[in-house]
mmCIF file of N, CA and C in Angstrom:
data_model
loop_
_atom_site.group_PDB
_atom_site.id
_atom_site.type_symbol
_atom_site.label_atom_id
_atom_site.label_comp_id
_atom_site.label_asym_id
_atom_site.label_seq_id
_atom_site.Cartn_x
_atom_site.Cartn_y
_atom_site.Cartn_z
ATOM 1 N N MET A 1 0.850 -1.185 0.000
ATOM 2 C CA MET A 1 0.000 0.000 0.000
ATOM 3 C C MET A 1 0.891 1.241 0.000
ATOM 4 N N THR A 2 0.608 2.163 -0.847
ATOM 5 C CA THR A 2 1.345 3.413 -0.917
ATOM 6 C C THR A 2 0.720 4.424 0.034
ATOM 7 N N ILE A 3 1.561 5.121 0.770
ATOM 8 C CA ILE A 3 1.069 6.173 1.658
ATOM 9 C C ILE A 3 1.224 7.508 0.935
ATOM 10 N N HIS A 4 0.146 8.235 0.803
ATOM 11 C CA HIS A 4 0.148 9.525 0.105
ATOM 12 C C HIS A 4 0.156 10.665 1.111
ATOM 13 N N ASP A 5 0.734 11.776 0.708
ATOM 14 C CA ASP A 5 0.628 13.009 1.481
ATOM 15 C C ASP A 5 -0.631 13.696 0.996
ATOM 16 N N PHE A 6 -1.684 13.602 1.794
ATOM 17 C CA PHE A 6 -2.952 14.197 1.423
ATOM 18 C C PHE A 6 -2.932 15.689 1.714
ATOM 19 N N PRO A 7 -3.461 16.515 0.829
ATOM 20 C CA PRO A 7 -3.592 17.935 1.136
ATOM 21 C C PRO A 7 -4.603 18.115 2.270
ATOM 22 N N VAL A 8 -4.401 19.126 3.073
ATOM 23 C CA VAL A 8 -5.313 19.417 4.179
ATOM 24 C C VAL A 8 -6.657 19.837 3.609
ATOM 25 N N LEU A 9 -7.714 19.322 4.208
ATOM 26 C CA LEU A 9 -9.055 19.727 3.785
ATOM 27 C C LEU A 9 -9.312 21.166 4.210
ATOM 28 N N THR A 10 -10.010 21.909 3.377
ATOM 29 C CA THR A 10 -10.337 23.300 3.691
ATOM 30 C C THR A 10 -11.847 23.432 3.876
ATOM 31 N N ARG A 11 -12.285 24.609 4.236
ATOM 32 C CA ARG A 11 -13.721 24.845 4.410
ATOM 33 C C ARG A 11 -14.481 24.772 3.085
ATOM 34 N N PHE A 12 -13.748 24.777 2.001
ATOM 35 C CA PHE A 12 -14.381 24.689 0.684
ATOM 36 C C PHE A 12 -14.604 23.240 0.236
ATOM 37 N N ASP A 13 -13.968 22.292 0.928
ATOM 38 C CA ASP A 13 -14.144 20.874 0.605
ATOM 39 C C ASP A 13 -15.450 20.391 1.213
ATOM 40 N N ARG A 14 -16.295 19.770 0.394
ATOM 41 C CA ARG A 14 -17.634 19.362 0.828
ATOM 42 C C ARG A 14 -17.818 17.855 0.677
ATOM 43 N N CYS A 15 -18.645 17.287 1.536
ATOM 44 C CA CYS A 15 -18.976 15.865 1.506
ATOM 45 C C CYS A 15 -19.637 15.521 0.165
ATOM 46 N N ASP A 16 -19.211 14.410 -0.426
ATOM 47 C CA ASP A 16 -19.792 13.977 -1.697
ATOM 48 C C ASP A 16 -21.202 13.416 -1.538
ATOM 49 N N ARG A 17 -21.630 13.123 -0.320
ATOM 50 C CA ARG A 17 -22.973 12.582 -0.085
ATOM 51 C C ARG A 17 -23.988 13.668 0.247
ATOM 52 N N CYS A 18 -23.591 14.664 1.084
ATOM 53 C CA CYS A 18 -24.605 15.600 1.573
ATOM 54 C C CYS A 18 -24.187 17.072 1.515
ATOM 55 N N SER A 19 -23.006 17.370 1.059
ATOM 56 C CA SER A 19 -22.491 18.736 0.934
ATOM 57 C C SER A 19 -22.149 19.414 2.259
ATOM 58 N N ALA A 20 -22.091 18.674 3.358
ATOM 59 C CA ALA A 20 -21.602 19.234 4.630
ATOM 60 C C ALA A 20 -20.079 19.356 4.522
ATOM 61 N N ALA A 21 -19.465 20.019 5.505
ATOM 62 C CA ALA A 21 -18.012 20.185 5.504
ATOM 63 C C ALA A 21 -17.326 18.822 5.522
ATOM 64 N N ALA A 22 -16.370 18.623 4.638
ATOM 65 C CA ALA A 22 -15.658 17.349 4.553
ATOM 66 C C ALA A 22 -14.661 17.222 5.693
ATOM 67 N N ARG A 23 -14.573 16.020 6.265
ATOM 68 C CA ARG A 23 -13.638 15.724 7.344
ATOM 69 C C ARG A 23 -12.789 14.499 7.042
ATOM 70 N N MET A 24 -13.118 13.775 5.968
ATOM 71 C CA MET A 24 -12.328 12.605 5.604
ATOM 72 C C MET A 24 -12.166 12.551 4.087
ATOM 73 N N ARG A 25 -10.950 12.251 3.674
ATOM 74 C CA ARG A 25 -10.638 12.056 2.259
ATOM 75 C C ARG A 25 -10.314 10.578 2.091
ATOM 76 N N ALA A 26 -10.919 9.943 1.116
ATOM 77 C CA ALA A 26 -10.668 8.532 0.838
ATOM 78 C C ALA A 26 -10.120 8.408 -0.577
ATOM 79 N N LEU A 27 -8.936 7.823 -0.690
ATOM 80 C CA LEU A 27 -8.350 7.562 -1.998
ATOM 81 C C LEU A 27 -8.604 6.095 -2.304
ATOM 82 N N LEU A 28 -9.421 5.850 -3.309
ATOM 83 C CA LEU A 28 -9.808 4.491 -3.682
ATOM 84 C C LEU A 28 -8.683 3.810 -4.458
ATOM 85 N N PRO A 29 -8.641 2.473 -4.430
ATOM 86 C CA PRO A 29 -7.584 1.746 -5.150
ATOM 87 C C PRO A 29 -7.497 2.110 -6.636
ATOM 88 N N ALA A 30 -8.610 2.462 -7.250
ATOM 89 C CA ALA A 30 -8.611 2.834 -8.675
ATOM 90 C C ALA A 30 -8.048 4.234 -8.913
ATOM 91 N N GLY A 31 -7.805 4.985 -7.819
ATOM 92 C CA GLY A 31 -7.248 6.328 -7.952
ATOM 93 C C GLY A 31 -8.263 7.438 -7.773
ATOM 94 N N ASN A 32 -9.539 7.106 -7.692
ATOM 95 C CA ASN A 32 -10.573 8.125 -7.471
ATOM 96 C C ASN A 32 -10.529 8.589 -6.019
ATOM 97 N N GLU A 33 -11.083 9.751 -5.772
ATOM 98 C CA GLU A 33 -11.092 10.334 -4.436
ATOM 99 C C GLU A 33 -12.522 10.668 -4.024
ATOM 100 N N LEU A 34 -12.828 10.398 -2.761
ATOM 101 C CA LEU A 34 -14.127 10.755 -2.191
ATOM 102 C C LEU A 34 -13.906 11.567 -0.932
ATOM 103 N N LEU A 35 -14.809 12.509 -0.672
ATOM 104 C CA LEU A 35 -14.772 13.309 0.549
ATOM 105 C C LEU A 35 -16.044 13.052 1.336
ATOM 106 N N PHE A 36 -15.905 12.937 2.666
ATOM 107 C CA PHE A 36 -17.058 12.666 3.521
ATOM 108 C C PHE A 36 -17.056 13.561 4.747
ATOM 109 N N CYS A 37 -18.250 13.942 5.199
ATOM 110 C CA CYS A 37 -18.428 14.623 6.480
ATOM 111 C C CYS A 37 -18.223 13.581 7.585
ATOM 112 N N ARG A 38 -18.248 13.992 8.844
ATOM 113 C CA ARG A 38 -18.053 13.047 9.956
ATOM 114 C C ARG A 38 -19.096 11.927 9.934
ATOM 115 N N HIS A 39 -20.354 12.295 9.737
ATOM 116 C CA HIS A 39 -21.435 11.310 9.740
ATOM 117 C C HIS A 39 -21.221 10.239 8.669
ATOM 118 N N HIS A 40 -20.998 10.666 7.446
ATOM 119 C CA HIS A 40 -20.838 9.713 6.355
ATOM 120 C C HIS A 40 -19.487 9.002 6.420
ATOM 121 N N ALA A 41 -18.489 9.621 7.003
ATOM 122 C CA ALA A 41 -17.204 8.940 7.207
ATOM 123 C C ALA A 41 -17.399 7.740 8.127
ATOM 124 N N ARG A 42 -18.105 7.934 9.241
ATOM 125 C CA ARG A 42 -18.371 6.822 10.163
ATOM 126 C C ARG A 42 -19.187 5.737 9.471
ATOM 127 N N GLN A 43 -20.135 6.140 8.667
ATOM 128 C CA GLN A 43 -21.004 5.193 7.991
ATOM 129 C C GLN A 43 -20.242 4.341 6.966
ATOM 130 N N HIS A 44 -19.331 4.943 6.217
ATOM 131 C CA HIS A 44 -18.679 4.256 5.107
ATOM 132 C C HIS A 44 -17.267 3.757 5.409
ATOM 133 N N GLU A 45 -16.675 4.157 6.531
ATOM 134 C CA GLU A 45 -15.292 3.792 6.832
ATOM 135 C C GLU A 45 -15.031 2.279 6.826
ATOM 136 N N PRO A 46 -15.878 1.449 7.449
ATOM 137 C CA PRO A 46 -15.571 0.006 7.431
ATOM 138 C C PRO A 46 -15.445 -0.563 6.018
ATOM 139 N N ARG A 47 -16.340 -0.196 5.137
ATOM 140 C CA ARG A 47 -16.297 -0.718 3.761
ATOM 141 C C ARG A 47 -15.101 -0.149 2.999
ATOM 142 N N LEU A 48 -14.782 1.125 3.215
ATOM 143 C CA LEU A 48 -13.631 1.724 2.548
ATOM 144 C C LEU A 48 -12.344 1.013 2.955
ATOM 145 N N ARG A 49 -12.210 0.700 4.234
ATOM 146 C CA ARG A 49 -11.028 -0.043 4.705
ATOM 147 C C ARG A 49 -11.010 -1.445 4.098
ATOM 148 N N GLU A 50 -12.161 -2.061 3.998
ATOM 149 C CA GLU A 50 -12.276 -3.411 3.445
ATOM 150 C C GLU A 50 -11.782 -3.483 2.004
ATOM 151 N N ILE A 51 -12.059 -2.444 1.222
ATOM 152 C CA ILE A 51 -11.639 -2.456 -0.182
ATOM 153 C C ILE A 51 -10.225 -1.893 -0.377
ATOM 154 N N GLY A 52 -9.573 -1.473 0.710
ATOM 155 C CA GLY A 52 -8.192 -1.004 0.626
ATOM 156 C C GLY A 52 -8.013 0.462 0.326
ATOM 157 N N ALA A 53 -9.013 1.277 0.603
ATOM 158 C CA ALA A 53 -8.892 2.718 0.404
ATOM 159 C C ALA A 53 -7.930 3.313 1.423
ATOM 160 N N GLU A 54 -7.192 4.326 1.016
ATOM 161 C CA GLU A 54 -6.346 5.070 1.940
ATOM 162 C C GLU A 54 -7.169 6.220 2.486
ATOM 163 N N LEU A 55 -7.196 6.359 3.814
ATOM 164 C CA LEU A 55 -8.042 7.365 4.449
ATOM 165 C C LEU A 55 -7.201 8.416 5.145
ATOM 166 N N SER A 56 -7.641 9.643 5.024
ATOM 167 C CA SER A 56 -7.046 10.767 5.734
ATOM 168 C C SER A 56 -8.180 11.466 6.470
ATOM 169 N N ILE A 57 -8.128 11.411 7.806
ATOM 170 C CA ILE A 57 -9.200 11.989 8.616
ATOM 171 C C ILE A 57 -8.681 13.236 9.299
ATOM 172 N N ASP A 58 -9.320 14.376 9.022
ATOM 173 C CA ASP A 58 -8.943 15.632 9.656
ATOM 174 C C ASP A 58 -9.692 15.780 10.967
ATOM 175 N N PRO A 59 -9.061 16.458 11.912
ATOM 176 C CA PRO A 59 -9.734 16.659 13.220
ATOM 177 C C PRO A 59 -10.959 17.535 13.120
#
């Protein structure tokens, strides 16, 4: 698994599910990127880890 230096999320980064402020960036094995708010990050994190996504969670 490659570890990437993820750019810091800003207030302009929005959740791909609901448009709330993004708190997690997920880099999928295919190279695509998804952003999630805290709620959707908790909801989708187990499956993202299962498929081998690299996750960057901002405080």
